[in-house]
mmCIF file of C-alpha atoms and ligand atoms in Angstrom:
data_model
loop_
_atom_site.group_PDB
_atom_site.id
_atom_site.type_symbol
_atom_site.label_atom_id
_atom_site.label_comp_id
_atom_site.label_asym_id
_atom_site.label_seq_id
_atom_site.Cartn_x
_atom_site.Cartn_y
_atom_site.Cartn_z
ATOM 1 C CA UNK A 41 -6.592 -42.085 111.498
ATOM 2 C CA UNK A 42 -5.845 -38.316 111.229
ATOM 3 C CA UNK A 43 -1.913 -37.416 111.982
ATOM 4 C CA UNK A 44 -0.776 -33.932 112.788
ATOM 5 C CA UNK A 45 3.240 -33.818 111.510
ATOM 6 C CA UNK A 46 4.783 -30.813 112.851
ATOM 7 C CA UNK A 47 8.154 -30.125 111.299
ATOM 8 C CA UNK A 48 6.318 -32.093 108.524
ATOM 9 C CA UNK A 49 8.274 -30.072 105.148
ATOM 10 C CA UNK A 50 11.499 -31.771 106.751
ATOM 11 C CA UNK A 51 12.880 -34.684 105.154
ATOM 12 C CA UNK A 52 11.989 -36.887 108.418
ATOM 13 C CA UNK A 53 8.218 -35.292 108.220
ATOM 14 C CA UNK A 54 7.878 -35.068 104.954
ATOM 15 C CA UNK A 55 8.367 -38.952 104.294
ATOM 16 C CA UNK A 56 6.365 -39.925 107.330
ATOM 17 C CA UNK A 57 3.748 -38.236 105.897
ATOM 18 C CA UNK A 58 3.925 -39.807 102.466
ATOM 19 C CA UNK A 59 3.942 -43.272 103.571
ATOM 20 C CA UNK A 60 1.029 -42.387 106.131
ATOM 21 C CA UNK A 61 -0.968 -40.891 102.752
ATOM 22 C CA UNK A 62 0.115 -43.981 100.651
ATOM 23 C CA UNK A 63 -1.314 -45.905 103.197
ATOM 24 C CA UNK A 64 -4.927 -44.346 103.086
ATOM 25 C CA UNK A 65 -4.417 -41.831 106.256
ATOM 26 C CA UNK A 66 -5.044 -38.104 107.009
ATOM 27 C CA UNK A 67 -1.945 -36.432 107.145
ATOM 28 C CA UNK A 68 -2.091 -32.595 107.931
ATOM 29 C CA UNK A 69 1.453 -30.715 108.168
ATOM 30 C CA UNK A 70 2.369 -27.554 109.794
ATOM 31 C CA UNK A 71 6.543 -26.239 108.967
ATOM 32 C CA UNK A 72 7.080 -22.377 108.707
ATOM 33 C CA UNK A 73 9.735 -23.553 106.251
ATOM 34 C CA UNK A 74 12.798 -22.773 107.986
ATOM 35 C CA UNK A 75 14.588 -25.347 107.909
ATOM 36 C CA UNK A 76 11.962 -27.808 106.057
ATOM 37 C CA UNK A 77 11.333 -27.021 102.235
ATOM 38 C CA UNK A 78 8.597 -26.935 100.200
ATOM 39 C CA UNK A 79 9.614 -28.979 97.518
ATOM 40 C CA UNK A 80 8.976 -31.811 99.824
ATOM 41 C CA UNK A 81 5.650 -30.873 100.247
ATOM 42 C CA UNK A 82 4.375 -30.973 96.668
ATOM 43 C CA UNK A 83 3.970 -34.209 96.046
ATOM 44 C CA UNK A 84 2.280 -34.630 99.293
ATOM 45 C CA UNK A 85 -0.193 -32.387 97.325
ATOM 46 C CA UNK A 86 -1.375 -35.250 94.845
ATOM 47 C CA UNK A 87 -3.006 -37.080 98.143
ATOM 48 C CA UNK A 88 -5.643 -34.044 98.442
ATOM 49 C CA UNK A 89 -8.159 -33.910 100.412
ATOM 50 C CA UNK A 90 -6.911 -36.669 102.646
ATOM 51 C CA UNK A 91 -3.730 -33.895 103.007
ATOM 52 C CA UNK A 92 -3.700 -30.523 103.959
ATOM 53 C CA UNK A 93 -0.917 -28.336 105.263
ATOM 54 C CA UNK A 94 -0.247 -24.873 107.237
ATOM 55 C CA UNK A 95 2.944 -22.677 106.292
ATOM 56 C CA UNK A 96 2.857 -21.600 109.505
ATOM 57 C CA UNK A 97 5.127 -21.899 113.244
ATOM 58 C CA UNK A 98 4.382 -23.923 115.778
ATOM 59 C CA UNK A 99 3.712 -20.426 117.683
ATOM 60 C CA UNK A 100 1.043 -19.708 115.651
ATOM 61 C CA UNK A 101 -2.652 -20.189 117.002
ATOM 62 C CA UNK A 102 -3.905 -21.967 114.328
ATOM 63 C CA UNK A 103 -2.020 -24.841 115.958
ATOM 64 C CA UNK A 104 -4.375 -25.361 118.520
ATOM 65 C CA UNK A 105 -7.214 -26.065 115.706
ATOM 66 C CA UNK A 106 -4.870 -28.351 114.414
ATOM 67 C CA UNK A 107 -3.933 -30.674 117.623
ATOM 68 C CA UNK A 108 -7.731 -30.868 117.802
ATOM 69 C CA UNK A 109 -8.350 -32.433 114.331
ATOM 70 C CA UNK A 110 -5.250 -35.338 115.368
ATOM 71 C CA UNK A 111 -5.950 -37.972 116.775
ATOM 72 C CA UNK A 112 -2.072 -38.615 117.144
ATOM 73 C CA UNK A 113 0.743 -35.631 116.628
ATOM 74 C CA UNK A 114 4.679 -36.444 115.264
ATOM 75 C CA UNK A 115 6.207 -33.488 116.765
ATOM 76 C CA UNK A 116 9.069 -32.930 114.738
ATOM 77 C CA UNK A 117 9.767 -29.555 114.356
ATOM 78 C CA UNK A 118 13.065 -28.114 115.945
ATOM 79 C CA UNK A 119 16.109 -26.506 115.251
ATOM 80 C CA UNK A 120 18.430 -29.536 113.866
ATOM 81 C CA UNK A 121 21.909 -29.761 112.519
ATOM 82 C CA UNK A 122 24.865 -28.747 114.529
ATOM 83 C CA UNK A 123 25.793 -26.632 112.395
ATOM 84 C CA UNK A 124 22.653 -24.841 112.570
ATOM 85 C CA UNK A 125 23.002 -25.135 116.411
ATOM 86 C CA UNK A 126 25.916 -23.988 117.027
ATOM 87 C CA UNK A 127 25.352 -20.774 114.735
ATOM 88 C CA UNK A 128 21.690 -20.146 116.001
ATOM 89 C CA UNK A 129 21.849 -20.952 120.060
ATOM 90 C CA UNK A 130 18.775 -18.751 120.820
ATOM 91 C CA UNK A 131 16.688 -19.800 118.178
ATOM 92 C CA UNK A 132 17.442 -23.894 118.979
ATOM 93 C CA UNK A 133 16.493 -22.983 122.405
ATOM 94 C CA UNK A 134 13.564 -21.101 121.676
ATOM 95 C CA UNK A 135 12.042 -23.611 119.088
ATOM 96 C CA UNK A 136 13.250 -26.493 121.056
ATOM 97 C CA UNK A 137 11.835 -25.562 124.505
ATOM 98 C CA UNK A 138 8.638 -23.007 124.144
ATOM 99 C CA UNK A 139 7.792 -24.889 120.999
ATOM 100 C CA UNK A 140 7.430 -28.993 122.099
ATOM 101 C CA UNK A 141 5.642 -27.240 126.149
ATOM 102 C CA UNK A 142 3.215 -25.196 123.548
ATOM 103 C CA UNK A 143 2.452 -28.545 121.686
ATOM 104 C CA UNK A 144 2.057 -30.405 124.952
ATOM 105 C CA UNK A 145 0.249 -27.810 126.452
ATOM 106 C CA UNK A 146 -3.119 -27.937 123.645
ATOM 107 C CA UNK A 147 -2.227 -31.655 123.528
ATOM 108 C CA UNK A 148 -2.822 -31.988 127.434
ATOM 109 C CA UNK A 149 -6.615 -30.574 126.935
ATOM 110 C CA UNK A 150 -7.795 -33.693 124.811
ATOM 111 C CA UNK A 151 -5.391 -36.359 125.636
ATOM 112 C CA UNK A 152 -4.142 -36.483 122.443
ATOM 113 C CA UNK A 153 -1.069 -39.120 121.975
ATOM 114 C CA UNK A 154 1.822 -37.400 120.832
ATOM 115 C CA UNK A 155 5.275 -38.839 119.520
ATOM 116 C CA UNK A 156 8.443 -36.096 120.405
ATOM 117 C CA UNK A 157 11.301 -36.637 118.436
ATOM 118 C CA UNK A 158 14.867 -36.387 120.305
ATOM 119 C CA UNK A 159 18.408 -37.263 119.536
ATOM 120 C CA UNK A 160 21.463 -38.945 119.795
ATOM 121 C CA UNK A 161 22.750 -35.955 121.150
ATOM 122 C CA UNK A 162 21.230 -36.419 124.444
ATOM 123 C CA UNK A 163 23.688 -38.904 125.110
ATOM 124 C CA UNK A 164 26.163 -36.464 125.089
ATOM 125 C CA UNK A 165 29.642 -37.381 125.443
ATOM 126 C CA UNK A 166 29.134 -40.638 127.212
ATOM 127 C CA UNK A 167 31.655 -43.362 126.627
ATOM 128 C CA UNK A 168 28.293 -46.222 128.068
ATOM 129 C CA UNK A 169 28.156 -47.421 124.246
ATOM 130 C CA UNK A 170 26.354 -48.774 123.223
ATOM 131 C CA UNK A 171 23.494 -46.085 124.558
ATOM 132 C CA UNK A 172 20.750 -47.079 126.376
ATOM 133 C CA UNK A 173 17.648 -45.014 126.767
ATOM 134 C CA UNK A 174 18.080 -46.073 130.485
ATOM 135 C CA UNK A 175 22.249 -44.872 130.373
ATOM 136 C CA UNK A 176 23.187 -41.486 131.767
ATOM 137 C CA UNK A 177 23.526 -38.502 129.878
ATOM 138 C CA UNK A 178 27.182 -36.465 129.813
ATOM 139 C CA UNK A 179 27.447 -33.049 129.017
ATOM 140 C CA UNK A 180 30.443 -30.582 128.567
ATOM 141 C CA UNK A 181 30.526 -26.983 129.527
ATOM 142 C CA UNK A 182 27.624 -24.480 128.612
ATOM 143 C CA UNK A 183 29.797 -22.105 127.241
ATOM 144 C CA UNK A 184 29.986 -24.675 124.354
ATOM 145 C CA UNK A 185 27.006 -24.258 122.583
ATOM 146 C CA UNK A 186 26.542 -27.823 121.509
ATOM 147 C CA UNK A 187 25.629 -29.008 124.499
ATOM 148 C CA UNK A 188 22.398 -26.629 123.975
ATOM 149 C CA UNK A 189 21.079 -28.693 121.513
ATOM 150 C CA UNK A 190 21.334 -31.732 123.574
ATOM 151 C CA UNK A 191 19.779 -29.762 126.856
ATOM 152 C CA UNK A 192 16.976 -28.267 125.031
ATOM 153 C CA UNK A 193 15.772 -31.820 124.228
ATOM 154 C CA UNK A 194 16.449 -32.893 127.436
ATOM 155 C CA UNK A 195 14.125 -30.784 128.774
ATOM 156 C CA UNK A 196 11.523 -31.584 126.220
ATOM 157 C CA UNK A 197 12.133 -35.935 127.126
ATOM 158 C CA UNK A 198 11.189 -33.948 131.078
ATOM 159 C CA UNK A 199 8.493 -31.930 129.817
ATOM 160 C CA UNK A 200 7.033 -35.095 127.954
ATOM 161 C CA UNK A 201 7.204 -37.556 130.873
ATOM 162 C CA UNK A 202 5.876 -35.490 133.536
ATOM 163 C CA UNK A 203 2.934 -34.829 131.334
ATOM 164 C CA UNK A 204 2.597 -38.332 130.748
ATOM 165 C CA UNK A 205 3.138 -39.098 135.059
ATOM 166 C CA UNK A 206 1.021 -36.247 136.186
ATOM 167 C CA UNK A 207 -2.058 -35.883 133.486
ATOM 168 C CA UNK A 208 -1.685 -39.484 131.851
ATOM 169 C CA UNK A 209 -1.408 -37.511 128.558
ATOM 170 C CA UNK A 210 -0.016 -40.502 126.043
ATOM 171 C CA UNK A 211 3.058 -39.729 125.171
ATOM 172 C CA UNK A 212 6.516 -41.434 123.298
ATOM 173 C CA UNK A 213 9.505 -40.472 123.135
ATOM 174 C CA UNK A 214 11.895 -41.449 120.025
ATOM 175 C CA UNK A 215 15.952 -40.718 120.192
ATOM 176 C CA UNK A 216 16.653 -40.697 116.793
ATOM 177 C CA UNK A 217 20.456 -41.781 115.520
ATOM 178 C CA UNK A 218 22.021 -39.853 112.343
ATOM 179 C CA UNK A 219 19.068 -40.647 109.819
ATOM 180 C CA UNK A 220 19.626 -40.290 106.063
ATOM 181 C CA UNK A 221 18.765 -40.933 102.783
ATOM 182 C CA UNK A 222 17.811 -39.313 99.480
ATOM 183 C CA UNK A 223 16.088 -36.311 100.276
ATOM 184 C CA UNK A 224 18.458 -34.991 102.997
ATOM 185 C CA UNK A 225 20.354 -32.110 102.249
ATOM 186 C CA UNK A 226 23.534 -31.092 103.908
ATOM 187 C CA UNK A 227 22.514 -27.540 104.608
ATOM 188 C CA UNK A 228 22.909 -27.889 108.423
ATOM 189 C CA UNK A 229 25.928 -30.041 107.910
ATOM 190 C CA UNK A 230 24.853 -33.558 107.778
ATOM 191 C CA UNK A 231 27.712 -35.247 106.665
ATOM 192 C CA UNK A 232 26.431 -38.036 103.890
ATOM 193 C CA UNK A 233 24.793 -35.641 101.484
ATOM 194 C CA UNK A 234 27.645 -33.089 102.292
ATOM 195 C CA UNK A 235 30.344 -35.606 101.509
ATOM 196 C CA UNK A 236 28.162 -36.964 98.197
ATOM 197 C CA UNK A 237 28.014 -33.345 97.237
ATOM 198 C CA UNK A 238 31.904 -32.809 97.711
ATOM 199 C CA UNK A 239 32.698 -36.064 95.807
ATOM 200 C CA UNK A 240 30.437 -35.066 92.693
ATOM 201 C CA UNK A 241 31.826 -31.989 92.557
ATOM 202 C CA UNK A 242 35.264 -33.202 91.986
ATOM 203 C CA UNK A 243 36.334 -33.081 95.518
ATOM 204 C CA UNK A 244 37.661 -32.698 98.120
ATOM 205 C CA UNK A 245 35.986 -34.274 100.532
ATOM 206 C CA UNK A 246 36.342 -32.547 104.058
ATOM 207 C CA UNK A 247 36.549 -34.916 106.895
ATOM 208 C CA UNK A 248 35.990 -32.734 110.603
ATOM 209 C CA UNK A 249 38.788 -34.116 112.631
ATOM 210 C CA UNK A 250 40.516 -37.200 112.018
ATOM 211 C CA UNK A 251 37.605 -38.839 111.026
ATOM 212 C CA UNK A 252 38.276 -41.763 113.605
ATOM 213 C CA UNK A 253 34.918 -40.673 114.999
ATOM 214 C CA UNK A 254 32.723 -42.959 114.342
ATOM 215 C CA UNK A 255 28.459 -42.978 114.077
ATOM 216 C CA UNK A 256 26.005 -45.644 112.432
ATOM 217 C CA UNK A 257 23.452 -44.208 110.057
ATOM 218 C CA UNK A 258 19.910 -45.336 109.631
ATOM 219 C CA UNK A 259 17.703 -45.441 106.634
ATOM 220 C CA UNK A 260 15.106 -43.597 106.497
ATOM 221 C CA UNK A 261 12.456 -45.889 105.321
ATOM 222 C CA UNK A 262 13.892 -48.166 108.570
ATOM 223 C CA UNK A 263 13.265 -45.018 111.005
ATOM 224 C CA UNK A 264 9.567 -44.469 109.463
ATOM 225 C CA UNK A 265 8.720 -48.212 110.181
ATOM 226 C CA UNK A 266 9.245 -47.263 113.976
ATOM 227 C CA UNK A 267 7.352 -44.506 113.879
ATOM 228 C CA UNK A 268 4.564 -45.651 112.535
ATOM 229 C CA UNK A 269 4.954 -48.787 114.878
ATOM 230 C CA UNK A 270 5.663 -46.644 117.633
ATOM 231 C CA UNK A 271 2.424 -44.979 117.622
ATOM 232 C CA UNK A 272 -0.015 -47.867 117.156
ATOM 233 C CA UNK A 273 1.668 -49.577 120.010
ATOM 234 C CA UNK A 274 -0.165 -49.420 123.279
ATOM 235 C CA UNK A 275 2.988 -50.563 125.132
ATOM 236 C CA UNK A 276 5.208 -47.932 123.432
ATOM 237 C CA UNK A 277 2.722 -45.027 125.710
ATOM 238 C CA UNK A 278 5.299 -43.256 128.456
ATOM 239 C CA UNK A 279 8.267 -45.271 127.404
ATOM 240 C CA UNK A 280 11.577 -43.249 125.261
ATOM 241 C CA UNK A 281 12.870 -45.519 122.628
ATOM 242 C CA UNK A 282 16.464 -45.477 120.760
ATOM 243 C CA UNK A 283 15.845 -45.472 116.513
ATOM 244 C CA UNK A 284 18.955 -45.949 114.689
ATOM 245 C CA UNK A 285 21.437 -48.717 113.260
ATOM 246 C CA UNK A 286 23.560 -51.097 114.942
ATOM 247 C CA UNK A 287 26.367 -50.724 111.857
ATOM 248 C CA UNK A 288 29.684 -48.636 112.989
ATOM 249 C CA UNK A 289 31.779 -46.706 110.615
ATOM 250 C CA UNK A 290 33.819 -44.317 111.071
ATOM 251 C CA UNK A 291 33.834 -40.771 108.966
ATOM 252 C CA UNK A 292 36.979 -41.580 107.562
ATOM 253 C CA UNK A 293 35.809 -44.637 106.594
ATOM 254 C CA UNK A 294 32.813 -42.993 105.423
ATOM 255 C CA UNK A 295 34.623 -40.751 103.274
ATOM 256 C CA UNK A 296 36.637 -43.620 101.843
ATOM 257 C CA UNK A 297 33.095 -45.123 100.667
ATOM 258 C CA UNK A 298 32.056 -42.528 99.517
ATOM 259 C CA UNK A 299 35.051 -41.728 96.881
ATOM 260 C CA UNK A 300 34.943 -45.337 96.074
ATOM 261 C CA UNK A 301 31.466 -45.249 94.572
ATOM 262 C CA UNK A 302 31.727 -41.791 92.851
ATOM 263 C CA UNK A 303 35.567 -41.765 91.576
ATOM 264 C CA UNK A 304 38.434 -43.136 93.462
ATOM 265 C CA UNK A 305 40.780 -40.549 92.466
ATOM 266 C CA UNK A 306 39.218 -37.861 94.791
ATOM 267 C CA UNK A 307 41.205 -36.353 97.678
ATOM 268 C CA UNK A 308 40.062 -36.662 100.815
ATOM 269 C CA UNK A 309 41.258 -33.674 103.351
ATOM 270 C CA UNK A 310 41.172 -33.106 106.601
ATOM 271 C CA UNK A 311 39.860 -30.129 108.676
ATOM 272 C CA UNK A 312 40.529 -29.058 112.620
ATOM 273 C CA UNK A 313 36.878 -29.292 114.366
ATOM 274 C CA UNK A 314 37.610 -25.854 115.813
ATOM 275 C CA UNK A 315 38.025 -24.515 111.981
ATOM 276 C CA UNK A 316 35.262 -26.438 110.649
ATOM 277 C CA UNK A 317 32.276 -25.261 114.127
ATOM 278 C CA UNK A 318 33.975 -22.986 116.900
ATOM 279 C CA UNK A 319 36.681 -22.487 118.883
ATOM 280 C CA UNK A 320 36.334 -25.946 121.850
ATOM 281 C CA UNK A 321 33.419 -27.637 119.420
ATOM 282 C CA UNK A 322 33.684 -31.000 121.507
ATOM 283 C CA UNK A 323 32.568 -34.164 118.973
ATOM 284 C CA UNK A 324 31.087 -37.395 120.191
ATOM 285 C CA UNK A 325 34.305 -40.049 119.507
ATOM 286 C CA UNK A 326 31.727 -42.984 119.015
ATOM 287 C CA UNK A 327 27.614 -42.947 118.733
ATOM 288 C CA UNK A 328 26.090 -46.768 118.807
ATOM 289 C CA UNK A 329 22.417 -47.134 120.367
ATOM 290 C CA UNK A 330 21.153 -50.115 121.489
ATOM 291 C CA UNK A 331 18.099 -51.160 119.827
ATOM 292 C CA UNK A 332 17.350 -53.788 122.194
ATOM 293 C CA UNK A 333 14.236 -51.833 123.412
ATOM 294 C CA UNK A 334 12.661 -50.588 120.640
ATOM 295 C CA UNK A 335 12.961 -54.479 118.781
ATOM 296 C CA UNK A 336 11.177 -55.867 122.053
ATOM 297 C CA UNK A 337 8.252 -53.421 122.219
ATOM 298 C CA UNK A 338 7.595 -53.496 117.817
ATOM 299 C CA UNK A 339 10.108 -56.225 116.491
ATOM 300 C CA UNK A 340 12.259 -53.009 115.054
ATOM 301 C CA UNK A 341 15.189 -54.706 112.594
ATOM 302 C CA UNK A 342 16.438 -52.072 110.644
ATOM 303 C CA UNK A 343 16.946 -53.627 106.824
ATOM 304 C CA UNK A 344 18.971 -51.442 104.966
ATOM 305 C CA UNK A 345 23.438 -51.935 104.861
ATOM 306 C CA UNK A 346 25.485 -49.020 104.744
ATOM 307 C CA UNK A 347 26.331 -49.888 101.100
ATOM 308 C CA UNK A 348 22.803 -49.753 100.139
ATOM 309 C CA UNK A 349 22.129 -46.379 102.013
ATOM 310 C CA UNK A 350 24.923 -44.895 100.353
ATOM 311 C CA UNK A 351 24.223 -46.048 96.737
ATOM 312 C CA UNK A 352 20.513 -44.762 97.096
ATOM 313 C CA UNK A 353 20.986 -41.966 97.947
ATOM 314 C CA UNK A 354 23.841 -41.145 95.492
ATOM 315 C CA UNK A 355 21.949 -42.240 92.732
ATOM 316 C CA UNK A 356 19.172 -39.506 94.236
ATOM 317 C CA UNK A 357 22.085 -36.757 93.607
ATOM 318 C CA UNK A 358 22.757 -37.623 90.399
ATOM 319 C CA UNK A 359 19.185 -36.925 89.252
ATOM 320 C CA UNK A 360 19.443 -33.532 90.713
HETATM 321 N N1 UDP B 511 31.498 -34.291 109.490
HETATM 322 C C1 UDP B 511 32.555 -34.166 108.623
HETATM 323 N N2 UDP B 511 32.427 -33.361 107.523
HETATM 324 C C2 UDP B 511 31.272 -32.677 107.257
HETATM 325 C C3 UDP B 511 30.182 -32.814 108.134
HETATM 326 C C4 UDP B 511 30.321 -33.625 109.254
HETATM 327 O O1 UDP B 511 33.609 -34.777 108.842
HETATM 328 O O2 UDP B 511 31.213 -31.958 106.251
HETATM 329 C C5 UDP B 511 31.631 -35.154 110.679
HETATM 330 C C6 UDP B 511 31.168 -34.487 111.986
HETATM 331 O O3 UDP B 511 32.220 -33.765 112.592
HETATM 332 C C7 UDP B 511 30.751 -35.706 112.808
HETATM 333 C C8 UDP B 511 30.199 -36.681 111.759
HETATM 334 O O4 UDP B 511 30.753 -36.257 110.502
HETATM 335 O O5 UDP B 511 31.829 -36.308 113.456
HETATM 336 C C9 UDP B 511 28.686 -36.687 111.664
HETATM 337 O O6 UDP B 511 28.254 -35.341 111.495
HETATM 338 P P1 UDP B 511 26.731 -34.933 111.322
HETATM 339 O O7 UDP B 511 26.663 -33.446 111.434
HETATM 340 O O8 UDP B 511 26.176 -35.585 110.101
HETATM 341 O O9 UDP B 511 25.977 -35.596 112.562
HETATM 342 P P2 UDP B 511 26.301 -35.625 114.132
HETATM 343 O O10 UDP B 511 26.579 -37.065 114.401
HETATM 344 O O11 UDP B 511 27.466 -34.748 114.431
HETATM 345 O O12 UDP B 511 25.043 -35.166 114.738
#
C-alpha cells in the first residue's frame, strides 16, 4: 500500500510513518516544517525508495500529485499545541480549515480514503465524561481564542462527513487524547516533555493552575496501532473514533511523578492559567474518552501504564 502522511515531520507522522516503512509500505510525507522537524525525518531516509518526502505546505500544488500516488492519506498536518493556538489564532484557523477542505477537495476526485486527525479539544468544556464521540460538544466565548482550535476541527469532523454523506468519499475521523512519548517536544507546551525538561534542569516544575485538572495520556506506539487499524478497517469508513487512555491523573499528580523519577528534592510551583496563556484562558477540569467504540470496531486496548510512558520517555531525554 502507498500512504500519503501529511503533517508527516511531526512526532505523530513521523512515527506512523516509520512503523508503516518497517512494515514493508510506501510512505511519502509532505510537512513545510513548521511545527514538524526534520530530524524526524532522517531516519525515515534509510527506507529509500519505498520513502520519499516534500518540504512543502499543504497549499502547495504539488499536493495534488501526491493524493494521486495514495491509495490512503493520514492528514495530520495542523496548527497543534495551545500554546501555539492561542499565540497564532489566524494561522490555526487558516491551516486548520483551508488546509483539511484543500485535502478533501483532490481527495474527492479519486475516492481516495482519507484518515483526519482531531482532538480532545472538540469536547470542549463538557462535564459528559467520560466523552463519547456521540456526546455534545461545549464551547466558551469566541473572544477566547482556545475555543478556535476546537472550532476549526469541528468544522473539519463537518467538512469530512458531508464528503463522506454526499460523494461517498471514504473517510475516518480519529479524536486523538494528549499523545506522548519520546520524541515529543514541549515547544507548543505539551506538558510531559515540558515538565521532564523542568525536572532535569534542576527545577522547578511549573504546574498551570492547581494542577487538580486532570487528563489521561496515551502512548504513542498505542495511538499508531489504531491508526493503522483504523484504516484497514472497512467498518471504521464514515464513523469518528475516540484514541486515547482510560488512566486519569491529574497534573499535579503528574508533576509529583515526574520529580519522583528524576530527583525528589525538586520544587514543584504553581502558576495562574491567565499568567501562564492569556487573560480568561478557560482549561478543561477533567479529559477521559471512552474507548468503547474504537475497541468494538479494531479490538483497540491501549498497553502501555503511565509509569511506563513516563520512564520511556525520560530515559529518551537523558540521551539528548
Ligand atoms: N500544563 C502545565 N504546565 C505546563 C504545560 C501544561 O501545568 O508547562 C497543564 C495545562 O494547563 C493542562 C495540562 O497540563 O491542564 C495538559 O496540557 P497540554 O498542553 O499538554 O495538553 P492539553 O490537555 O491542554 O491539550
Amino acid at each position: 500500500m502507498r500512504y500519503l502522511i501529511t503533517g508527516g515531520a511531526g512526532f505523530i507522522g513521523s512515527t506512523l510513518a516509520e512503523t508503516l516503512l518497517k512494515k514493508n509500505q510506501e510512505v511519502c510525507i509532505i510537512d513545510d516544517l513548521s511545527t514538524g522537524r526534520f530530524e524526524n525525518i532522517l531516519p525515515l531516509k534509510l527506507y529509500a525508495p519505498h520513502f520519499s518526502y516534500h518540504i512543502e505546505s499543504i497549499f502547495s500544488p504539488v499536493l495534488a500529485e501526491l493524493i494521486d500516488y495514495a491509495d490512503v492519506v493520514f492528514h495530520l498536518a495542523a496548527a497543534v499545541g495551545v500554546r501555539l493556538v492561542v499565540s497564532h489564532p489566524v494561522e490555526t484557523l487558516e491551516t486548520n480549515i483551508r488546509g483539511t477542505e484543500r485535502v478533501l477537495a483532490l481527495a474527492r476526485k479519486k475516492k481516495k480514503k482519507i484518515l483526519i486527525a482531531s482532538t480532545s479539544e472538540v469536547y470542549g468544556k463538557s462535564d459528559q465524561i467520560p466523552y463519547r464521540e456521540d456526546s455534545d460538544l461545549v464551547f466558551g466565548p469566541t473572544t477566547n481564542s482556545r475555543w478556535s482550535y476546537a472550532c476549526s476541527k469541528v468544522i473539519d469532523e463537518f467538512l469530512a462527513l458531508a464528503y463522506y454523506r454526499k460523494e461517498q468519499l471514504p473517510i475516518v475521523i480519529f479524536r486523538l487524547f494528549n499523545t506522548v512519548g519520546p520524541k515529543q517536544v514541549g515547544n507548543y507546551g505539551m506538558v510531559i516533555p515540558t515538565f521532564i525538561q523542568q525536572a532535569l534542569n534542576g527545577g522547578p516544575i511549573i504546574v498551570y493552575g492547581d494542577g487538580s485538572q486532570t487528563r489521561c495520556f496515551a502512548y504513542i506506539d498505542d495511538v499508531v496501532w489504531a491508526l493503522r487499524h483504523l484504516a484497514n478497517e472497512e467498518k471504521a469508513v464514515g464513523e469518528i473514533f475516540n484514541i486515547g487512555s482510560t488512566e486519569e491523573t491529574s497534573i499535579v499528580q503528574l508533576a509529583q511523578k515526574i520529580r519522583q523519577k528524576i530527583d525528589p528534592n525538586l520544587s514543584i510551583v504553581f502558576k495562574p492559567y491567565e499568567d501562564a496563556y492569556e487573560k480568561g484562558f478557560e482549561d478543561m477540569k477533567r479529559r477521559i474518552p471512552s474507548i468503547d467504540k474504537i475497541s468494538h470496531c479494531i479490538g483497540y486496548n491501549p498497553v502501555h501504564s503511565l509509569d511506563q510512558i513516563l520512564e520511556k520517555t525520560i530515559a529518551h531525554f537523558k540521551t539528548l
